[in-house]
Amino acid sequence: MSAGETVAPAQGATSELRLSFLTASVYAAIGIHLPFFPIWLAWRGLSAPDIAAIAAVPPLVRLISNLVLPPRADRSGDIPGMLTLCALGTTCAYASLGLIDGFWLILGCVAALAFAQGPVIPLADALILNEVRRRMRAGLAGLDYARVRGWGSASVLMMMMIGGQIVGLLPREGIVWLLAGTALVTTIVARQCARRLPPNPPGVLAATRLAGRIPQALAIALFALAASFIQASHALLYVFASLQWRGEGLSDGYIGLLWAVGVATETLFFLFVGPRLSQSHAFPLLLTGGGVAIFRWLCMAAEPGAAALLALQMLHAATYGATQLGAVYLLSRLAGHGRRAQAQGWLSAAGALSLAGASFSSGYLQVEFGRAGYVFMAAIALAGLALAALAALILGRGASPPPEPGAGHNLSETGM
């Protein structure tokens, strides 16, 4: 154990709680923004084409910010500091939306919001993964990424259940102020992490600067694209499933149950299954996510009944959860300690671009093919599996990922 990794036992005992609360606050904002921000835009008098134009901007801006900001966090060695800055920018952007009016001003603020908010999740992931490694090497009680990440999914589920009641108690303009308040909580918690979690060891930062580029870059890029394709295959479900289900005669209550079951099984996967898995399971997890996604979308194309839909929604634990966990573990191992934020940024950027493209095409698929459009979603997941296989082939022909500076063991066998 290096001197830079020595911490008091009490500090090590509380870092999991602090990081879990950070993750919950990050995802709580998503649980509010997705269902209620379009309502706020409509309340501001924007037309459907205006709202669609505003919705098209964030994916491109997030792509840029995820390629720019996480690598800067790696080079500085201050991931918590960059996370705090991004969370503060998110807070200011939401607050600014509450003070302005008009399409172009709102569009500019949404672009600024996307730039600040885009790297928050990959930076939080990198922070958790670095703390997992530090605690393992320092001989402290173990910290599991999946368990900490699970509180993010639990936060989304909670906001789905109570968010409508909270928003109903607020004036309409209160939606963005609620979002600003949530982002402020994230800022405060991230700042506490910056103050209390040890920085990257100097030796790691020096080795990162000397390396000059991220190791195994092609394999990392392909794995990021593979995972993003599998996740993007959810697009038709995300955009049109509620409308499809309502058109088939399902009640709003049952539709809500279908969505809640999907998020609940994802949460249970992260909290109870994920901690039993190590980084050695990363590639099988990614393959499982892609394979189950193909099965799920082909079943969806076959017009299943209400009971079958409930069972298919339970597969979200595999199609989303297993894919996410496998991708995060793979990229963390390949990038190494000094480039984890950059690798997670690549994953987030690829995900934003792929999901945007799949979401845009889902409109055409819904109009032309209806439920049969899920066959095309299955094809997207299959393309993700092919990219994962290609990345594995490239790794098989090349050298193994280099050990992290100061590491005295095989990380691929220990989990992190």
Short mmCIF file of C-alpha atoms in Angstrom, two decimals:
data_model
loop_
_atom_site.label_atom_id
_atom_site.label_comp_id
_atom_site.label_asym_id
_atom_site.label_seq_id
_atom_site.Cartn_x
_atom_site.Cartn_y
_atom_site.Cartn_z
CA MET A 1 0.00 0.00 0.00
CA SER A 2 1.41 3.34 -0.99
CA ALA A 3 1.41 6.37 1.24
CA GLY A 4 -1.00 8.15 -1.07
CA GLU A 5 -3.57 5.40 -0.45
CA THR A 6 -3.44 5.39 3.37
CA VAL A 7 -6.73 6.48 4.93
CA ALA A 8 -8.33 6.36 8.33
CA PRO A 9 -10.61 3.33 8.92
CA ALA A 10 -13.62 5.58 9.56
CA GLN A 11 -13.08 7.28 6.22
CA GLY A 12 -12.94 3.96 4.41
CA ALA A 13 -16.11 2.81 6.22
CA THR A 14 -18.14 5.84 5.08
CA SER A 15 -17.00 6.12 1.45
CA GLU A 16 -19.53 3.54 0.22
CA LEU A 17 -22.41 5.45 1.80
CA ARG A 18 -21.14 8.71 0.35
CA LEU A 19 -20.72 7.26 -3.14
CA SER A 20 -24.12 5.53 -2.97
CA PHE A 21 -25.76 8.83 -2.08
CA LEU A 22 -23.88 10.52 -4.91
CA THR A 23 -25.13 7.91 -7.39
CA ALA A 24 -28.70 8.20 -6.11
CA SER A 25 -28.66 11.99 -6.51
CA VAL A 26 -27.25 11.75 -10.04
CA TYR A 27 -29.96 9.37 -11.21
CA ALA A 28 -32.77 11.13 -9.31
CA ALA A 29 -32.37 14.07 -11.69
CA ILE A 30 -32.80 11.69 -14.63
CA GLY A 31 -35.95 10.25 -13.06
CA ILE A 32 -37.43 13.75 -12.91
CA HIS A 33 -36.11 15.16 -16.19
CA LEU A 34 -37.24 12.40 -18.56
CA PRO A 35 -40.97 12.40 -17.74
CA PHE A 36 -41.48 16.01 -16.67
CA PHE A 37 -39.11 18.29 -18.57
CA PRO A 38 -41.13 18.01 -21.83
CA ILE A 39 -44.19 19.04 -19.81
CA TRP A 40 -42.34 22.13 -18.64
CA LEU A 41 -41.35 22.97 -22.22
CA ALA A 42 -44.97 22.68 -23.33
CA TRP A 43 -46.06 24.86 -20.41
CA ARG A 44 -43.61 27.51 -21.63
CA GLY A 45 -45.63 27.65 -24.84
CA LEU A 46 -43.28 25.74 -27.14
CA SER A 47 -44.83 23.85 -30.05
CA ALA A 48 -44.27 20.16 -30.76
CA PRO A 49 -41.67 20.95 -33.49
CA ASP A 50 -39.90 23.30 -31.06
CA ILE A 51 -39.79 20.60 -28.37
CA ALA A 52 -38.52 18.06 -30.91
CA ALA A 53 -35.76 20.47 -32.01
CA ILE A 54 -34.71 21.03 -28.40
CA ALA A 55 -34.70 17.27 -27.74
CA ALA A 56 -32.39 16.73 -30.72
CA VAL A 57 -29.62 18.99 -29.37
CA PRO A 58 -28.49 17.23 -26.14
CA PRO A 59 -27.15 13.97 -27.68
CA LEU A 60 -24.72 15.84 -29.94
CA VAL A 61 -23.59 18.17 -27.17
CA ARG A 62 -23.14 15.25 -24.74
CA LEU A 63 -21.02 13.50 -27.34
CA ILE A 64 -18.67 16.50 -27.45
CA SER A 65 -18.51 17.03 -23.68
CA ASN A 66 -17.86 13.34 -22.99
CA LEU A 67 -14.93 13.37 -25.39
CA VAL A 68 -13.48 16.56 -23.88
CA LEU A 69 -14.04 16.69 -20.12
CA PRO A 70 -13.34 13.14 -18.78
CA PRO A 71 -9.84 13.05 -20.35
CA ARG A 72 -9.10 16.38 -18.65
CA ALA A 73 -10.18 14.85 -15.35
CA ASP A 74 -7.78 11.94 -15.91
CA ARG A 75 -4.88 14.26 -16.73
CA SER A 76 -5.49 16.43 -13.67
CA GLY A 77 -6.05 13.44 -11.38
CA ASP A 78 -9.03 15.29 -9.89
CA ILE A 79 -12.11 13.36 -11.03
CA PRO A 80 -14.18 14.52 -8.02
CA GLY A 81 -13.27 18.12 -8.81
CA MET A 82 -14.39 17.82 -12.43
CA LEU A 83 -17.56 16.04 -11.30
CA THR A 84 -18.28 18.88 -8.87
CA LEU A 85 -17.76 21.44 -11.63
CA CYS A 86 -20.10 19.59 -14.02
CA ALA A 87 -22.76 19.20 -11.33
CA LEU A 88 -22.50 22.91 -10.51
CA GLY A 89 -22.84 23.76 -14.21
CA THR A 90 -25.94 21.54 -14.35
CA THR A 91 -27.41 23.38 -11.36
CA CYS A 92 -26.80 26.77 -12.97
CA ALA A 93 -28.25 25.67 -16.31
CA TYR A 94 -31.47 24.40 -14.72
CA ALA A 95 -31.76 27.58 -12.64
CA SER A 96 -31.22 29.72 -15.75
CA LEU A 97 -34.07 27.92 -17.50
CA GLY A 98 -36.35 29.11 -14.72
CA LEU A 99 -35.41 32.74 -15.43
CA ILE A 100 -35.66 32.95 -19.22
CA ASP A 101 -38.26 32.62 -21.94
CA GLY A 102 -38.31 32.14 -25.70
CA PHE A 103 -37.24 29.29 -27.96
CA TRP A 104 -33.67 30.39 -28.71
CA LEU A 105 -32.75 31.22 -25.13
CA ILE A 106 -34.20 27.91 -23.93
CA LEU A 107 -32.35 26.08 -26.70
CA GLY A 108 -29.06 27.71 -25.66
CA CYS A 109 -29.61 26.82 -22.00
CA VAL A 110 -30.51 23.22 -22.87
CA ALA A 111 -27.27 22.96 -24.88
CA ALA A 112 -25.30 24.29 -21.89
CA LEU A 113 -27.19 21.88 -19.63
CA ALA A 114 -26.30 18.93 -21.86
CA PHE A 115 -22.62 19.93 -21.97
CA ALA A 116 -22.40 20.10 -18.18
CA GLN A 117 -24.63 17.12 -17.42
CA GLY A 118 -23.27 14.75 -20.07
CA PRO A 119 -20.04 13.72 -18.25
CA VAL A 120 -21.64 13.46 -14.78
CA ILE A 121 -22.46 9.73 -14.98
CA PRO A 122 -19.15 8.58 -16.54
CA LEU A 123 -17.20 10.70 -14.05
CA ALA A 124 -19.21 9.22 -11.16
CA ASP A 125 -18.56 5.72 -12.53
CA ALA A 126 -14.83 6.40 -12.78
CA LEU A 127 -14.80 7.79 -9.24
CA ILE A 128 -16.49 4.65 -7.89
CA LEU A 129 -14.20 2.30 -9.83
CA ASN A 130 -11.08 4.09 -8.61
CA GLU A 131 -12.32 3.88 -5.02
CA VAL A 132 -13.01 0.15 -5.46
CA ARG A 133 -9.40 -0.39 -6.53
CA ARG A 134 -7.93 1.87 -3.84
CA ARG A 135 -9.80 0.13 -1.04
CA MET A 136 -8.87 -3.30 -2.32
CA ARG A 137 -5.17 -2.42 -2.45
CA ALA A 138 -5.32 -0.68 0.94
CA GLY A 139 -6.80 -3.77 2.61
CA LEU A 140 -10.02 -1.99 3.58
CA ALA A 141 -13.53 -3.46 3.54
CA GLY A 142 -14.57 -4.17 -0.03
CA LEU A 143 -16.62 -1.76 -2.14
CA ASP A 144 -18.66 -3.16 -5.00
CA TYR A 145 -19.44 -1.01 -8.07
CA ALA A 146 -22.67 -2.87 -8.85
CA ARG A 147 -24.11 -2.33 -5.38
CA VAL A 148 -23.30 1.39 -5.42
CA ARG A 149 -24.67 1.72 -8.97
CA GLY A 150 -27.82 -0.09 -7.87
CA TRP A 151 -28.81 2.87 -5.72
CA GLY A 152 -28.96 4.92 -8.92
CA SER A 153 -31.56 2.56 -10.39
CA ALA A 154 -33.41 2.54 -7.05
CA SER A 155 -33.47 6.34 -7.18
CA VAL A 156 -34.99 6.31 -10.67
CA LEU A 157 -37.62 3.80 -9.50
CA MET A 158 -38.48 5.95 -6.50
CA MET A 159 -38.84 9.07 -8.65
CA MET A 160 -41.10 7.14 -11.05
CA MET A 161 -43.31 6.23 -8.10
CA ILE A 162 -43.46 9.57 -6.28
CA GLY A 163 -42.27 12.09 -8.87
CA GLY A 164 -45.75 12.76 -10.18
CA GLN A 165 -47.04 13.54 -6.69
CA ILE A 166 -44.09 15.88 -5.99
CA VAL A 167 -44.51 17.72 -9.28
CA GLY A 168 -48.27 17.93 -8.69
CA LEU A 169 -47.65 19.90 -5.49
CA LEU A 170 -45.46 22.44 -7.29
CA PRO A 171 -46.38 25.24 -9.66
CA ARG A 172 -45.50 24.35 -13.22
CA GLU A 173 -42.36 26.49 -13.24
CA GLY A 174 -41.24 24.56 -10.16
CA ILE A 175 -40.13 21.57 -12.27
CA VAL A 176 -36.84 23.15 -13.30
CA TRP A 177 -36.23 24.44 -9.77
CA LEU A 178 -36.76 20.91 -8.45
CA LEU A 179 -34.21 19.72 -11.00
CA ALA A 180 -31.85 22.53 -10.01
CA GLY A 181 -32.18 21.52 -6.37
CA THR A 182 -31.41 17.90 -7.19
CA ALA A 183 -28.34 18.94 -9.17
CA LEU A 184 -27.25 21.13 -6.24
CA VAL A 185 -27.39 18.09 -3.94
CA THR A 186 -25.17 16.25 -6.42
CA THR A 187 -22.76 19.21 -6.39
CA ILE A 188 -22.53 19.18 -2.60
CA VAL A 189 -22.01 15.41 -2.37
CA ALA A 190 -19.43 15.49 -5.17
CA ARG A 191 -17.61 18.26 -3.32
CA GLN A 192 -17.57 16.14 -0.18
CA CYS A 193 -16.10 13.28 -2.22
CA ALA A 194 -13.45 15.66 -3.55
CA ARG A 195 -12.50 16.65 -0.01
CA ARG A 196 -12.56 13.21 1.61
CA LEU A 197 -11.54 10.68 -1.03
CA PRO A 198 -7.79 10.45 -1.66
CA PRO A 199 -6.56 11.80 -5.02
CA ASN A 200 -4.91 9.61 -7.62
CA PRO A 201 -1.39 8.54 -6.56
CA PRO A 202 1.30 10.70 -8.22
CA GLY A 203 2.92 7.63 -9.79
CA VAL A 204 -0.26 6.78 -11.66
CA LEU A 205 -0.58 10.32 -13.00
CA ALA A 206 3.02 10.38 -14.17
CA ALA A 207 2.65 7.05 -15.93
CA THR A 208 -0.54 8.27 -17.59
CA ARG A 209 1.19 11.36 -18.97
CA LEU A 210 4.11 9.29 -20.25
CA ALA A 211 1.78 6.81 -21.93
CA GLY A 212 0.43 9.64 -24.07
CA ARG A 213 -2.60 7.72 -25.26
CA ILE A 214 -5.17 5.37 -23.87
CA PRO A 215 -3.99 1.73 -24.07
CA GLN A 216 -5.97 -0.79 -26.15
CA ALA A 217 -7.81 2.14 -27.74
CA LEU A 218 -9.32 0.20 -30.65
CA ALA A 219 -10.66 -2.59 -28.44
CA ILE A 220 -12.07 -0.05 -25.98
CA ALA A 221 -13.78 1.87 -28.78
CA LEU A 222 -15.28 -1.33 -30.21
CA PHE A 223 -16.50 -2.54 -26.82
CA ALA A 224 -18.03 0.91 -26.17
CA LEU A 225 -19.80 0.78 -29.52
CA ALA A 226 -20.93 -2.79 -28.88
CA ALA A 227 -22.52 -1.89 -25.56
CA SER A 228 -24.03 1.30 -26.99
CA PHE A 229 -25.65 -0.66 -29.84
CA ILE A 230 -27.20 -3.14 -27.40
CA GLN A 231 -28.47 -0.28 -25.24
CA ALA A 232 -29.71 1.64 -28.31
CA SER A 233 -31.82 -1.38 -29.27
CA HIS A 234 -34.14 -0.26 -26.44
CA ALA A 235 -35.08 2.86 -28.45
CA LEU A 236 -38.38 1.64 -29.90
CA LEU A 237 -39.42 0.47 -26.44
CA TYR A 238 -38.49 3.76 -24.79
CA VAL A 239 -40.18 5.98 -27.38
CA PHE A 240 -43.30 4.12 -28.47
CA ALA A 241 -44.04 1.22 -26.09
CA SER A 242 -46.52 3.17 -23.96
CA LEU A 243 -48.44 4.26 -27.06
CA GLN A 244 -48.41 0.70 -28.42
CA TRP A 245 -49.62 -0.77 -25.15
CA ARG A 246 -52.39 1.79 -24.80
CA GLY A 247 -53.46 1.10 -28.38
CA GLU A 248 -53.71 -2.59 -27.48
CA GLY A 249 -56.15 -1.77 -24.69
CA LEU A 250 -53.87 -1.89 -21.66
CA SER A 251 -54.79 0.48 -18.84
CA ASP A 252 -52.54 3.33 -17.75
CA GLY A 253 -52.08 1.56 -14.42
CA TYR A 254 -50.85 -1.61 -16.07
CA ILE A 255 -48.57 0.39 -18.37
CA GLY A 256 -47.07 2.03 -15.29
CA LEU A 257 -46.62 -1.41 -13.74
CA LEU A 258 -44.77 -2.62 -16.85
CA TRP A 259 -42.29 0.25 -16.63
CA ALA A 260 -41.87 -0.11 -12.87
CA VAL A 261 -41.18 -3.86 -13.17
CA GLY A 262 -38.41 -3.19 -15.70
CA VAL A 263 -36.66 -0.68 -13.46
CA ALA A 264 -37.25 -2.83 -10.35
CA THR A 265 -35.59 -5.90 -11.87
CA GLU A 266 -32.68 -3.72 -13.04
CA THR A 267 -32.32 -2.39 -9.49
CA LEU A 268 -32.41 -5.90 -7.97
CA PHE A 269 -29.77 -7.04 -10.46
CA PHE A 270 -27.36 -4.27 -9.48
CA LEU A 271 -27.96 -4.60 -5.73
CA PHE A 272 -28.01 -8.39 -5.33
CA VAL A 273 -26.64 -10.13 -8.44
CA GLY A 274 -23.92 -7.64 -9.45
CA PRO A 275 -21.98 -7.91 -6.15
CA ARG A 276 -21.57 -11.67 -6.77
CA LEU A 277 -19.85 -11.00 -10.10
CA SER A 278 -16.27 -9.94 -10.73
CA GLN A 279 -14.52 -8.27 -13.62
CA SER A 280 -13.71 -11.71 -15.01
CA HIS A 281 -17.42 -11.96 -15.86
CA ALA A 282 -17.39 -8.74 -17.88
CA PHE A 283 -17.35 -10.21 -21.38
CA PRO A 284 -19.97 -12.92 -20.60
CA LEU A 285 -22.17 -10.19 -19.11
CA LEU A 286 -21.96 -8.15 -22.31
CA LEU A 287 -22.75 -11.21 -24.42
CA THR A 288 -25.66 -12.09 -22.14
CA GLY A 289 -27.09 -8.59 -22.46
CA GLY A 290 -26.92 -8.72 -26.26
CA GLY A 291 -28.28 -12.26 -26.55
CA VAL A 292 -31.21 -11.64 -24.22
CA ALA A 293 -31.94 -8.35 -26.05
CA ILE A 294 -32.29 -10.22 -29.35
CA PHE A 295 -34.69 -12.69 -27.72
CA ARG A 296 -36.64 -9.91 -26.00
CA TRP A 297 -37.17 -7.83 -29.15
CA LEU A 298 -38.15 -10.81 -31.29
CA CYS A 299 -40.75 -11.73 -28.68
CA MET A 300 -41.98 -8.13 -28.62
CA ALA A 301 -42.40 -8.26 -32.41
CA ALA A 302 -44.68 -11.31 -32.00
CA GLU A 303 -47.37 -9.23 -30.24
CA PRO A 304 -47.27 -10.90 -26.80
CA GLY A 305 -50.18 -10.70 -24.39
CA ALA A 306 -50.30 -8.69 -21.18
CA ALA A 307 -48.81 -11.46 -19.01
CA ALA A 308 -46.00 -12.13 -21.49
CA LEU A 309 -45.21 -8.42 -21.61
CA LEU A 310 -44.71 -8.44 -17.85
CA ALA A 311 -42.24 -11.32 -18.18
CA LEU A 312 -40.43 -9.58 -21.04
CA GLN A 313 -40.08 -6.41 -18.97
CA MET A 314 -38.35 -8.45 -16.28
CA LEU A 315 -35.62 -9.17 -18.83
CA HIS A 316 -34.56 -5.53 -18.51
CA ALA A 317 -32.19 -6.71 -15.79
CA ALA A 318 -30.21 -8.50 -18.50
CA THR A 319 -30.70 -6.31 -21.56
CA TYR A 320 -29.81 -3.11 -19.70
CA GLY A 321 -28.23 -4.13 -16.40
CA ALA A 322 -25.91 -6.90 -17.59
CA THR A 323 -24.88 -4.87 -20.63
CA GLN A 324 -24.07 -1.83 -18.50
CA LEU A 325 -22.13 -3.75 -15.87
CA GLY A 326 -20.19 -5.76 -18.45
CA ALA A 327 -19.24 -2.66 -20.44
CA VAL A 328 -18.14 -0.67 -17.38
CA TYR A 329 -15.99 -3.54 -16.12
CA LEU A 330 -14.44 -4.20 -19.53
CA LEU A 331 -13.51 -0.58 -20.17
CA SER A 332 -12.24 -0.10 -16.63
CA ARG A 333 -9.87 -3.06 -16.96
CA LEU A 334 -8.61 -2.15 -20.42
CA ALA A 335 -8.13 1.57 -19.75
CA GLY A 336 -6.37 1.16 -16.41
CA HIS A 337 -6.43 3.45 -13.42
CA GLY A 338 -5.07 6.52 -15.18
CA ARG A 339 -7.65 6.56 -18.02
CA ARG A 340 -10.86 5.29 -16.43
CA ALA A 341 -12.74 8.59 -16.76
CA GLN A 342 -11.77 8.85 -20.44
CA ALA A 343 -12.92 5.29 -21.16
CA GLN A 344 -16.24 5.84 -19.37
CA GLY A 345 -16.59 9.07 -21.33
CA TRP A 346 -16.17 7.14 -24.56
CA LEU A 347 -18.88 4.72 -23.43
CA SER A 348 -21.26 7.57 -22.60
CA ALA A 349 -20.52 9.39 -25.87
CA ALA A 350 -21.09 6.25 -27.94
CA GLY A 351 -24.29 5.58 -26.03
CA ALA A 352 -25.65 9.08 -26.60
CA LEU A 353 -24.96 8.98 -30.33
CA SER A 354 -26.29 5.44 -30.85
CA LEU A 355 -29.44 6.00 -28.84
CA ALA A 356 -30.12 9.28 -30.67
CA GLY A 357 -29.82 7.56 -34.05
CA ALA A 358 -31.96 4.61 -33.00
CA SER A 359 -34.58 6.89 -31.44
CA PHE A 360 -34.78 8.98 -34.61
CA SER A 361 -35.21 5.88 -36.77
CA SER A 362 -37.81 4.42 -34.41
CA GLY A 363 -40.35 6.97 -35.64
CA TYR A 364 -40.12 5.59 -39.17
CA LEU A 365 -40.16 1.99 -37.90
CA GLN A 366 -43.26 2.63 -35.81
CA VAL A 367 -45.17 4.20 -38.72
CA GLU A 368 -44.14 1.65 -41.34
CA PHE A 369 -43.94 -1.60 -39.36
CA GLY A 370 -45.60 -1.14 -35.97
CA ARG A 371 -44.59 -3.93 -33.60
CA ALA A 372 -42.58 -5.59 -36.35
CA GLY A 373 -40.10 -2.73 -35.91
CA TYR A 374 -38.68 -4.67 -32.96
CA VAL A 375 -37.07 -7.01 -35.48
CA PHE A 376 -34.85 -4.08 -36.47
CA MET A 377 -34.06 -3.50 -32.77
CA ALA A 378 -32.98 -7.14 -32.57
CA ALA A 379 -30.71 -6.52 -35.56
CA ILE A 380 -29.10 -3.57 -33.76
CA ALA A 381 -28.42 -5.79 -30.73
CA LEU A 382 -26.95 -8.43 -33.05
CA ALA A 383 -24.63 -5.79 -34.52
CA GLY A 384 -23.53 -5.01 -30.96
CA LEU A 385 -22.66 -8.65 -30.37
CA ALA A 386 -20.66 -8.71 -33.60
CA LEU A 387 -18.66 -5.64 -32.52
CA ALA A 388 -17.98 -7.25 -29.12
CA ALA A 389 -16.72 -10.39 -30.83
CA LEU A 390 -14.47 -8.30 -33.09
CA ALA A 391 -13.04 -6.46 -30.08
CA ALA A 392 -12.36 -9.75 -28.32
CA LEU A 393 -10.64 -11.07 -31.44
CA ILE A 394 -8.40 -8.00 -31.58
CA LEU A 395 -7.47 -8.44 -27.91
CA GLY A 396 -6.79 -12.12 -28.49
CA ARG A 397 -4.28 -11.30 -31.21
CA GLY A 398 -2.61 -8.45 -29.30
CA ALA A 399 -0.78 -8.11 -26.03
CA SER A 400 -2.58 -8.25 -22.72
CA PRO A 401 -3.52 -4.92 -21.13
CA PRO A 402 -0.56 -3.51 -19.20
CA PRO A 403 -0.67 -3.71 -15.41
CA GLU A 404 -1.54 -0.55 -13.55
CA PRO A 405 1.38 1.27 -11.92
CA GLY A 406 2.12 -0.20 -8.55
CA ALA A 407 -0.21 -3.17 -9.03
CA GLY A 408 1.20 -6.37 -7.64
CA HIS A 409 -1.48 -8.76 -8.79
CA ASN A 410 -3.57 -9.75 -11.78
CA LEU A 411 -6.54 -7.42 -11.73
CA SER A 412 -8.47 -9.52 -14.21
CA GLU A 413 -8.63 -12.29 -11.62
CA THR A 414 -9.51 -10.18 -8.62
CA GLY A 415 -12.39 -8.30 -10.11
CA MET A 416 -11.03 -4.80 -10.13
#
